[in-house]
mmCIF file of C-alpha atoms and ligand atoms in Angstrom:
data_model
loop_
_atom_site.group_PDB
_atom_site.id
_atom_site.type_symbol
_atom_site.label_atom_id
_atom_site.label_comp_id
_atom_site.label_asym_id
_atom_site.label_seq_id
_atom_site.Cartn_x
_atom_site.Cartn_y
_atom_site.Cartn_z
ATOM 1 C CA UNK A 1 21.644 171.525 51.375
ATOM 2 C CA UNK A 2 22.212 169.142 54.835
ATOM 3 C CA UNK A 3 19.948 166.181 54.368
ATOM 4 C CA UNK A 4 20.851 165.520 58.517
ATOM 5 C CA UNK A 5 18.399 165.115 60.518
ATOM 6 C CA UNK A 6 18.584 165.938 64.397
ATOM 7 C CA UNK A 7 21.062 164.963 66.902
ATOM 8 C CA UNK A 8 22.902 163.756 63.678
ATOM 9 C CA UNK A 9 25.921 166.578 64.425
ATOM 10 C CA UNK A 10 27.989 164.341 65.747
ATOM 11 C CA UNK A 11 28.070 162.618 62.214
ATOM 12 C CA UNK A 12 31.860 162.138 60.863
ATOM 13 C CA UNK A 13 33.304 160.553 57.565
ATOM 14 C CA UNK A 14 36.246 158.332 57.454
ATOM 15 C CA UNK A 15 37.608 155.209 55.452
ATOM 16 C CA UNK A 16 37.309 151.628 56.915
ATOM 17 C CA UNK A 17 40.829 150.780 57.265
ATOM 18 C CA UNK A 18 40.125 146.694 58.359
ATOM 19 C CA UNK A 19 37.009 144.571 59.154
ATOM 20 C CA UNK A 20 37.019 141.763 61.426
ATOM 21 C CA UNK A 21 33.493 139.917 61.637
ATOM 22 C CA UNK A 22 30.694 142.626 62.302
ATOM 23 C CA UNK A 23 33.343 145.237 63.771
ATOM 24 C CA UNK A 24 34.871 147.957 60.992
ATOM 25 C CA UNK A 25 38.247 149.685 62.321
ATOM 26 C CA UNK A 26 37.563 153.322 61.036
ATOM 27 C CA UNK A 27 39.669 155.728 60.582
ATOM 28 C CA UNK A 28 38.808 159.835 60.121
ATOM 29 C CA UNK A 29 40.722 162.819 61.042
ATOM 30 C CA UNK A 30 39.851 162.754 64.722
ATOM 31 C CA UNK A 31 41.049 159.224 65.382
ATOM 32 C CA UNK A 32 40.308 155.781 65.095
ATOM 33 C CA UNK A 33 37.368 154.145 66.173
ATOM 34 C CA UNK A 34 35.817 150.747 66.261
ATOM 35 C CA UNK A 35 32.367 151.239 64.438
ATOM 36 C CA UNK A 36 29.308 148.803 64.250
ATOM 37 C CA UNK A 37 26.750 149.086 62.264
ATOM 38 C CA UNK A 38 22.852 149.483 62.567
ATOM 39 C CA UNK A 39 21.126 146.239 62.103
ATOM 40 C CA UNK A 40 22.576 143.343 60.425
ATOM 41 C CA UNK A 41 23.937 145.505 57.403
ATOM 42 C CA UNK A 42 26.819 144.021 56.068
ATOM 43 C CA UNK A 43 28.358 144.703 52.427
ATOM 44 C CA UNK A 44 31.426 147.083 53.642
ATOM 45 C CA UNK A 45 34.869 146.491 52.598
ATOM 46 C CA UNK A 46 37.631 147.382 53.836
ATOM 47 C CA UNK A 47 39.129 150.722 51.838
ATOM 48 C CA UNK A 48 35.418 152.115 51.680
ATOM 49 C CA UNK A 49 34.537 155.729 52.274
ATOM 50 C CA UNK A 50 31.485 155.808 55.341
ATOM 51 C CA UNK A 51 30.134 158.641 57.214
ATOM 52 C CA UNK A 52 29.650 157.127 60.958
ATOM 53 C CA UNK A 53 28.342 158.399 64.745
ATOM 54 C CA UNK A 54 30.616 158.413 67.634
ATOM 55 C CA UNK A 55 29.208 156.534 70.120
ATOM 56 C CA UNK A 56 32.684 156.985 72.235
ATOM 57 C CA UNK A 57 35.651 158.394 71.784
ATOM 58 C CA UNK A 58 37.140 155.359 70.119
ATOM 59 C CA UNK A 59 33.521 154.056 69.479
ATOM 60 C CA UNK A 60 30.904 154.346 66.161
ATOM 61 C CA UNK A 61 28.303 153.281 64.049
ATOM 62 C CA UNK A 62 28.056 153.206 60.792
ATOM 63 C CA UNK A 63 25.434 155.087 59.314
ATOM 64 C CA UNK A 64 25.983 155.164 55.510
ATOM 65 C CA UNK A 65 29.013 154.014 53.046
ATOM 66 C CA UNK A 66 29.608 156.353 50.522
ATOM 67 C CA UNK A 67 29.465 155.632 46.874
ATOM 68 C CA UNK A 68 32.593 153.475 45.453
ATOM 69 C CA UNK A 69 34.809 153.512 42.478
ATOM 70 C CA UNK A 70 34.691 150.016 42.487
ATOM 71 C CA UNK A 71 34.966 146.706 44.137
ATOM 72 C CA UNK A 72 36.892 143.562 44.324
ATOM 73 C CA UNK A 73 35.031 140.744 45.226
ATOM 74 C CA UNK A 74 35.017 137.105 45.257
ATOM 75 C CA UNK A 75 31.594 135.216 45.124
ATOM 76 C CA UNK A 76 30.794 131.546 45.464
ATOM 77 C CA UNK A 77 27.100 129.877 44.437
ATOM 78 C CA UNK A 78 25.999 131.302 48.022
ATOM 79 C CA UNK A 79 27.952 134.485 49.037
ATOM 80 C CA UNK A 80 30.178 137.444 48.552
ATOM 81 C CA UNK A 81 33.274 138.040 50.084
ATOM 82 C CA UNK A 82 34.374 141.580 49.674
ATOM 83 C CA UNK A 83 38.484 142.098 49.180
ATOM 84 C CA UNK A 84 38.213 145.884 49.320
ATOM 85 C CA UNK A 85 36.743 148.860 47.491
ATOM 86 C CA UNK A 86 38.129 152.315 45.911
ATOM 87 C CA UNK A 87 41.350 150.617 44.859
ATOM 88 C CA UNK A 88 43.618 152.052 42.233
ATOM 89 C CA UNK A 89 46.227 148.974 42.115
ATOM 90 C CA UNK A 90 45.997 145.257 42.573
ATOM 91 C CA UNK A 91 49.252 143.543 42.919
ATOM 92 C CA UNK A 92 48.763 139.951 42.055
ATOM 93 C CA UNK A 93 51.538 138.203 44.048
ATOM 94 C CA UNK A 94 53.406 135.362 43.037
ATOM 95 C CA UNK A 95 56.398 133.631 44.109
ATOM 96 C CA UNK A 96 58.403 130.028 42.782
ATOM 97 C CA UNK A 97 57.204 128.867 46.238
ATOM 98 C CA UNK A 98 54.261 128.076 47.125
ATOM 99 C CA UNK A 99 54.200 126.305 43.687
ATOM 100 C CA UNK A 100 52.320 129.001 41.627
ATOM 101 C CA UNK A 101 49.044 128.464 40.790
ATOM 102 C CA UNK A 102 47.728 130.003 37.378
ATOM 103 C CA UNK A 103 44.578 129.215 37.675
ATOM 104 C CA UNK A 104 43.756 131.002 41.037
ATOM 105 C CA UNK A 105 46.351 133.761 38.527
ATOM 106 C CA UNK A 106 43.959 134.216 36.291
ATOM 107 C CA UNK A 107 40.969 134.416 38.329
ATOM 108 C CA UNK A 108 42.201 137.005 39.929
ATOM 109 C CA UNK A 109 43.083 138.966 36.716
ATOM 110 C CA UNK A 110 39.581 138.464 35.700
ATOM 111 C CA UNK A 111 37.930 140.029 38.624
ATOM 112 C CA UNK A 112 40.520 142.685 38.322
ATOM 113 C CA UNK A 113 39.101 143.169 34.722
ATOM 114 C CA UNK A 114 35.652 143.048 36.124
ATOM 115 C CA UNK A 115 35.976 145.581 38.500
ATOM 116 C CA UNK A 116 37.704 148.045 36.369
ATOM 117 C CA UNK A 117 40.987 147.631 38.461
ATOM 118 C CA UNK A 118 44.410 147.815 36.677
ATOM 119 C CA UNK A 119 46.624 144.364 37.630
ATOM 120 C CA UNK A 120 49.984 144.467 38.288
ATOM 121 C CA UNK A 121 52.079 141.051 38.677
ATOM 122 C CA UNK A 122 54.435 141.014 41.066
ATOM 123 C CA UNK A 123 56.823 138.110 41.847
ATOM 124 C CA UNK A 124 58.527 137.849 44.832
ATOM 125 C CA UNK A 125 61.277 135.737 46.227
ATOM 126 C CA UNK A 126 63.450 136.100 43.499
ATOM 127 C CA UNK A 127 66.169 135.042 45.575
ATOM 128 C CA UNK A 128 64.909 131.051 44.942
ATOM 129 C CA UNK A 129 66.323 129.738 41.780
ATOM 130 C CA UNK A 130 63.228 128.373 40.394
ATOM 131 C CA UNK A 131 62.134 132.008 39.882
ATOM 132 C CA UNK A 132 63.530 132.393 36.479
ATOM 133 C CA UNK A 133 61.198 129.879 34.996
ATOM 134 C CA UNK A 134 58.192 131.377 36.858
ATOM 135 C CA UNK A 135 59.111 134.990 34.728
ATOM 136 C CA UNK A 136 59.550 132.772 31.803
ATOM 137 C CA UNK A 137 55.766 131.557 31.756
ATOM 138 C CA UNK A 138 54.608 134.872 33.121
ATOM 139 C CA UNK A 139 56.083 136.718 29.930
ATOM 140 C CA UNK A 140 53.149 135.580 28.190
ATOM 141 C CA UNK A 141 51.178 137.568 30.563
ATOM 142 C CA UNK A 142 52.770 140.993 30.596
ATOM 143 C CA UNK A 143 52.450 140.819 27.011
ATOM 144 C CA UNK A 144 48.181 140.971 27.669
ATOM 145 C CA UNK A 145 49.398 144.251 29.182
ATOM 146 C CA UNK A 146 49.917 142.938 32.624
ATOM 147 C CA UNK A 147 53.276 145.276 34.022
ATOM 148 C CA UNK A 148 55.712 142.542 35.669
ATOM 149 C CA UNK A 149 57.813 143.469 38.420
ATOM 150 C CA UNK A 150 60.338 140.769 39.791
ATOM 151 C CA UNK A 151 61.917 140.858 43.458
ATOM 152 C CA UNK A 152 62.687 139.622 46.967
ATOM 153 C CA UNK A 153 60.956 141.360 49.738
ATOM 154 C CA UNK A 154 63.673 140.339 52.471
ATOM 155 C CA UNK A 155 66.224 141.363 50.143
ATOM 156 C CA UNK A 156 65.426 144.852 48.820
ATOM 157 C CA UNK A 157 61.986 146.145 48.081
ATOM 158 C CA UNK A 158 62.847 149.131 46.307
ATOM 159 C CA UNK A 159 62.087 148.102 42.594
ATOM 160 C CA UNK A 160 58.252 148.031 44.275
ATOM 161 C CA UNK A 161 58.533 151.609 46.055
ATOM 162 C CA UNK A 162 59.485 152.807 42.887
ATOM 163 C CA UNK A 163 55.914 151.691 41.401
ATOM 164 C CA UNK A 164 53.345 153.237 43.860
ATOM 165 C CA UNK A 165 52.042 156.315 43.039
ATOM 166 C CA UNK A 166 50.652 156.981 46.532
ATOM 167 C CA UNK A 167 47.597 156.107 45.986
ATOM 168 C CA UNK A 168 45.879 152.932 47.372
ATOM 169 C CA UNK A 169 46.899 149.176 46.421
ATOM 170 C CA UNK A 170 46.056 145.837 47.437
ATOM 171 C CA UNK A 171 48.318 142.663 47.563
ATOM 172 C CA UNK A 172 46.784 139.868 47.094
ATOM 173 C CA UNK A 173 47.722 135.821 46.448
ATOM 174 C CA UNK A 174 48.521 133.000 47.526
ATOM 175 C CA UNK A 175 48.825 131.835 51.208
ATOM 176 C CA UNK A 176 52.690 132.310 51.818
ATOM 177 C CA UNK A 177 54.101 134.326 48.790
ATOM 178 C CA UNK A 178 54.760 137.018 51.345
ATOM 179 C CA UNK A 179 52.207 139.656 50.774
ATOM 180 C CA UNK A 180 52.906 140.642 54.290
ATOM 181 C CA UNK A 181 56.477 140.645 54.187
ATOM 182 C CA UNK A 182 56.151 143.030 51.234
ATOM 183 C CA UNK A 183 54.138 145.648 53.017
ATOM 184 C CA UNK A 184 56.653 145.105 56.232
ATOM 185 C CA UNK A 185 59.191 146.521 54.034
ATOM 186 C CA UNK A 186 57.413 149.095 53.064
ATOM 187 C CA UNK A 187 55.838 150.095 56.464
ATOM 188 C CA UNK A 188 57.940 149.280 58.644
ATOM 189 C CA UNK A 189 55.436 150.084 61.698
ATOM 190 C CA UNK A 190 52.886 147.856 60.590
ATOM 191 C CA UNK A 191 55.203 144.876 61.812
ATOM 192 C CA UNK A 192 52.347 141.954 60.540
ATOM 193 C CA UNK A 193 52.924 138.391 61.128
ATOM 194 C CA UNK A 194 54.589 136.426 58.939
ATOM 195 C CA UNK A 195 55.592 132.771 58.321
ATOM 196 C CA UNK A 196 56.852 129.944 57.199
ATOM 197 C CA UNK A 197 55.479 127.809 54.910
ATOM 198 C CA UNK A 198 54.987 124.933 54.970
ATOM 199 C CA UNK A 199 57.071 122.704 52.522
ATOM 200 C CA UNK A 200 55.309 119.509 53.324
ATOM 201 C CA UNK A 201 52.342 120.887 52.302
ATOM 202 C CA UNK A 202 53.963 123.403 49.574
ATOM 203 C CA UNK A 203 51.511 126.028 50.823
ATOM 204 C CA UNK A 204 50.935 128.823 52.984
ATOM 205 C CA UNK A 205 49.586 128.510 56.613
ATOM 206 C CA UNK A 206 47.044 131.649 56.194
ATOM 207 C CA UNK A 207 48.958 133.967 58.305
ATOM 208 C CA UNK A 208 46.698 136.457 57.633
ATOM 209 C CA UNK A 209 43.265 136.593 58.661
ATOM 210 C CA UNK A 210 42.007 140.191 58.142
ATOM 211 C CA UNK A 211 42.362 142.580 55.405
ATOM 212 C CA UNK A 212 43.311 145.630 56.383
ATOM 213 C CA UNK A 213 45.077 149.129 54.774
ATOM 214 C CA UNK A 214 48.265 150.521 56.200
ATOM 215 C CA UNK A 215 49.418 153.904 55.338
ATOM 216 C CA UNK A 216 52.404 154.485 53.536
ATOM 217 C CA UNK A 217 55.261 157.106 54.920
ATOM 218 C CA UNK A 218 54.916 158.923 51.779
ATOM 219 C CA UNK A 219 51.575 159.240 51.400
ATOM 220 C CA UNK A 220 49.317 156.426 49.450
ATOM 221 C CA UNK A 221 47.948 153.226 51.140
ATOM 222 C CA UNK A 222 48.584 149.273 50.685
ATOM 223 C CA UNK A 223 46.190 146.508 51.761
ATOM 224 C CA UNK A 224 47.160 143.386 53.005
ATOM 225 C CA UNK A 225 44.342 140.447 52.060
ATOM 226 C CA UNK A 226 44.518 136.991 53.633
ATOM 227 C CA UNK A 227 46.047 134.487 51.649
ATOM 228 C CA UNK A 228 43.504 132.573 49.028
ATOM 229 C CA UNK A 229 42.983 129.126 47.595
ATOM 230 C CA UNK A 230 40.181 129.585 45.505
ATOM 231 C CA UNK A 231 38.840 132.991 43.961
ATOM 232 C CA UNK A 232 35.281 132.257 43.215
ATOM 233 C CA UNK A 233 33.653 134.038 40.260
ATOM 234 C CA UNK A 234 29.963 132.991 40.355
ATOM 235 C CA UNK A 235 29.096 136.964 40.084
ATOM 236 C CA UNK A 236 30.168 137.307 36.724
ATOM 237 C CA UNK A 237 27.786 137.794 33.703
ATOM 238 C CA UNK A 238 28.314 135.059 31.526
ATOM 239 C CA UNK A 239 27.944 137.451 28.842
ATOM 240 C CA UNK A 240 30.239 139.940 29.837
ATOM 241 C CA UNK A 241 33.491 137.225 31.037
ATOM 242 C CA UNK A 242 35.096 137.871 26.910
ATOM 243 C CA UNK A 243 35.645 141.173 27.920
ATOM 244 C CA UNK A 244 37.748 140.045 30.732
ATOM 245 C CA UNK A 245 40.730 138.246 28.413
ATOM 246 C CA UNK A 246 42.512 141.008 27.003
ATOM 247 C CA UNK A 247 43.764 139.118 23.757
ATOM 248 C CA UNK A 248 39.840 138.318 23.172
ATOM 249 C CA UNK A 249 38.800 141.401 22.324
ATOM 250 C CA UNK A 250 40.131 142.610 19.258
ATOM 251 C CA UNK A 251 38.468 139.382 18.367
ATOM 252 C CA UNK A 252 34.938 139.643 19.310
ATOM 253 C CA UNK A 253 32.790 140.217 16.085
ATOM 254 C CA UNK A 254 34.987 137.975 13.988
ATOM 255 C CA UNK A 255 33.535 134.845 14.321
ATOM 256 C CA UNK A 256 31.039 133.184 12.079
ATOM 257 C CA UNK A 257 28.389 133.055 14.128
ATOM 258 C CA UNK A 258 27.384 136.341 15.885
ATOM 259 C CA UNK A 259 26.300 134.696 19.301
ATOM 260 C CA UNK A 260 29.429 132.251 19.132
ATOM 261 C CA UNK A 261 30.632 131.131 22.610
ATOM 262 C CA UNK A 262 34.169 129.914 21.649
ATOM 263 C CA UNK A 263 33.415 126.672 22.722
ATOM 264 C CA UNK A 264 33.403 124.537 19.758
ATOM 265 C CA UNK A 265 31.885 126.440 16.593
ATOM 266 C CA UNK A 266 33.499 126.246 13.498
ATOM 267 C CA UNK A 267 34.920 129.693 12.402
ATOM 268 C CA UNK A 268 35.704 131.128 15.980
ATOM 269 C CA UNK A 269 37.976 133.580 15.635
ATOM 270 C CA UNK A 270 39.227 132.965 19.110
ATOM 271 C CA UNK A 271 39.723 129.462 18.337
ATOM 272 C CA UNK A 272 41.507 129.688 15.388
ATOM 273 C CA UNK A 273 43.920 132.490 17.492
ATOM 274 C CA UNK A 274 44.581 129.230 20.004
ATOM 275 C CA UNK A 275 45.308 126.719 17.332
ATOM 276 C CA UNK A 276 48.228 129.306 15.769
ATOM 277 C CA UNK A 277 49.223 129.878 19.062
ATOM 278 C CA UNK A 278 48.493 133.294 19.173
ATOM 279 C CA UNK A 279 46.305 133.277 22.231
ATOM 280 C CA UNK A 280 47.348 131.245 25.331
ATOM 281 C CA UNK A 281 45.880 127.969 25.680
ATOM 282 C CA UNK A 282 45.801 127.833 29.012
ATOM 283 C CA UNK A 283 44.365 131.256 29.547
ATOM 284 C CA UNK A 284 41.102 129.927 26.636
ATOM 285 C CA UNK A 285 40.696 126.367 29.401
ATOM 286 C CA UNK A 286 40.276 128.990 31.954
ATOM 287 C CA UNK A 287 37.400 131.235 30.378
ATOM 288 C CA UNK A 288 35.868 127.339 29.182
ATOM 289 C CA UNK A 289 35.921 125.912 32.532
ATOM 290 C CA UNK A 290 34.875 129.428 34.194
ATOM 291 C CA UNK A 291 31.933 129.098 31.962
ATOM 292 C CA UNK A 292 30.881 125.926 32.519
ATOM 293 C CA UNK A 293 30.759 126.481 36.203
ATOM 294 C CA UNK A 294 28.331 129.508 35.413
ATOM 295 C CA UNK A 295 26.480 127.033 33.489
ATOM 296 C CA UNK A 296 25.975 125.223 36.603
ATOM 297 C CA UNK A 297 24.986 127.732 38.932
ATOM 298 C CA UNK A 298 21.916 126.885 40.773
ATOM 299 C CA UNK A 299 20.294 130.359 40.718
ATOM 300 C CA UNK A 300 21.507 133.825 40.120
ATOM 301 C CA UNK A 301 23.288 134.777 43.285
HETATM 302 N N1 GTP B 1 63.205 133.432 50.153
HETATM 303 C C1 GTP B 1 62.353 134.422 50.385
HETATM 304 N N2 GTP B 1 61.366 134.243 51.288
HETATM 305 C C2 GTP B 1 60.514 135.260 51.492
HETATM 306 C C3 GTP B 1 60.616 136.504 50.811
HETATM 307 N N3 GTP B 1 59.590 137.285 51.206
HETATM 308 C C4 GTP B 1 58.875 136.579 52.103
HETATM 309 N N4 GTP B 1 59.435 135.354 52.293
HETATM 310 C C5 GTP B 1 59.000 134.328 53.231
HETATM 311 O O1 GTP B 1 57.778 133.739 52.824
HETATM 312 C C6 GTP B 1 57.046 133.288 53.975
HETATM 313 C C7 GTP B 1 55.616 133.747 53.903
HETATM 314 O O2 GTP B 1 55.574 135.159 53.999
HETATM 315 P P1 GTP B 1 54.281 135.965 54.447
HETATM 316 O O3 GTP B 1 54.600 137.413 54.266
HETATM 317 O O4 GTP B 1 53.767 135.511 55.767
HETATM 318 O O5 GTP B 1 53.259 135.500 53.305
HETATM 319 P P2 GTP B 1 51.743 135.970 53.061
HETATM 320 O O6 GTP B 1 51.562 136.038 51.590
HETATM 321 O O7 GTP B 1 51.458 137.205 53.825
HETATM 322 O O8 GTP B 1 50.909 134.739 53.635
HETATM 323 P P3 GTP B 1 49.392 134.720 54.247
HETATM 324 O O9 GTP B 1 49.312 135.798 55.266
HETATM 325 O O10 GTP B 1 49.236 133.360 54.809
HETATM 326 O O11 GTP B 1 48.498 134.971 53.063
HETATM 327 C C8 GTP B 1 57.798 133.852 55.187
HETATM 328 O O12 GTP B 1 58.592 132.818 55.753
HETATM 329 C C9 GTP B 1 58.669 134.930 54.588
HETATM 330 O O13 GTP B 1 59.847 135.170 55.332
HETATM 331 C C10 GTP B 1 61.714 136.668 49.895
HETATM 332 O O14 GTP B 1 61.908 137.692 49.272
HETATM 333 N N5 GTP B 1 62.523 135.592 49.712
HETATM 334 MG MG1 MG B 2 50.068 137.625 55.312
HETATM 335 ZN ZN1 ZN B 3 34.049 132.468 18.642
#
């Protein structure tokens, strides 16, 4: 049964393939158009499903985004900044320069966890020396399940083709690791920007400003994301951020007390696992300082 009302005929569906401010580039089988929506609704991402009215032949408005599989999203104290949304794949990107930041690493493997998206690690450069002691340290990580792939995008990208299943991926990283240069390889039409980094600095100069999907020849789609510093959690449950560490859980229910933290009580399992080494210490500072920023959140955002 149509639910449509009249004059809504004209309705079409199609994915948001970027968003720049309050404009959505969408794209369905008749073309592309640059939609708006109705009001000051915000909230869509870019990879999201939306049924829209041609206002013009290259022209829309959104009338509805249809229900997601899920959604990767950073949050500070005050707002959400949606990555993207029905995503199959997010490629965490790496590289020995910009100096790699684990941290930012394993925030971005815990929203990943959060939203249900599989995480693949992906170094590039591996033409730089200093990349062999990157894969060293990140060992520890594909053995949480992580897959690992190691290469260098202006060298030969084919160890990456070889892992997309033609569905849709996002890249996403660092300022400078060469997210874009990736997806250049891959489609070679989309010819993005790319640059330099800076070596002063040791960072990126956020090349990228937009996120936005690119079709692959063979079917599938990748996402290019703006390069981050930060990837701010404040939307996860406090409750629920054990379930985001892999090596926690076949831990959870051992310790003494049943509402332990993992803080400080005496006969945490996961504790214990960090003083024999068997859990990553650096990965337990993460979930404590994580928490303790929770702690500190004004008011439930
Ligand atoms: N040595 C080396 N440099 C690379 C490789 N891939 C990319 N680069 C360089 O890294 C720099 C940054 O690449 P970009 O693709 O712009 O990086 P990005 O991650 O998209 O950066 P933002 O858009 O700022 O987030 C460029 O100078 C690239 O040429 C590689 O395989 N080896
Ligand atoms: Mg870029
Ligand atoms: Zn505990």
């Amino acid at each position: 049964m149509s639910r449509q009302g009249p004059g809504t005929d004209a309705r079409l569906s199609g994915r948001v393939t970027a968003v720049h401010g309050r404009h959505f580039r969408v794209e369905s089988g008749t073309g592309i158009h640059d939609c708006v929506t109705r009001g000051k609704k915000g909230g869509i991402a870019c990879g999201d499903h939306v049924e829209f009215t041609a206002t013009g032949q290259e022209t829309g408005v959104i009338e509805r985004t249809l229900p997601r599989r899920n959604l990767l999203y950073r949050s500070d104290a005050f707002k959400s900044k949606l990555l993207a949304a029905n995503v199959d794949r997010v490629f965490v990107v790496l590289a020995a320069t910009p100096s790699p930041d684990f941290n930012l690493l394993n925030r971005c493997l815990i929203a990943c966890e959060m939203a249900g998206i599989p995480a693949t690690l992906l170094v590039n450069k591996s033409d730089l020396p200093q990349t062999e002691a990157l894969l060293a340290r990140l060992s520890a990580y594909a053995r949480l399940g992580y897959p690992l792939i190691s290469l260098a995008a202006r060298v030969d990208i084919s160890p990456l083709k070889a892992r997309l299943a033609g569905d849709t991926a996002i890249f996403i990283g660092a300022s400078g690791v060469g997210k874009s240069t990736l997806i250049n390889g891959l489609v070679p039409e989309a010819e993005i920007a790319t640059q330099e980094i800076s070596q002063a600095l040791d960072s990126g100069r956020h090349t990228t400003t937009h996120t936005r999907l690119y079709h692959l020849p063979g079917g599938g789609a990748l996402i290019d994301s703006p390069g981050m510093q930060e990837f701010g959690l404040m939307h996860v449950d406090p409750a629920r951020l054990t379930a985001a560490f892999p090596e926690f859980k076949p831990l959870i229910g051992q310790c003494r007390f049943y509402n332990c933290k993992h803080l400080q009580e005496p006969g945490c399992a996961i504790l214990d696992a960090v003083a024999n080494g068997s859990i990553l210490k650096e990965r337990w500072q993460n979930y404590r300082t994580l928490l303790e920023e929770l702690a500190r959140k004004p008011y439930p955002a």
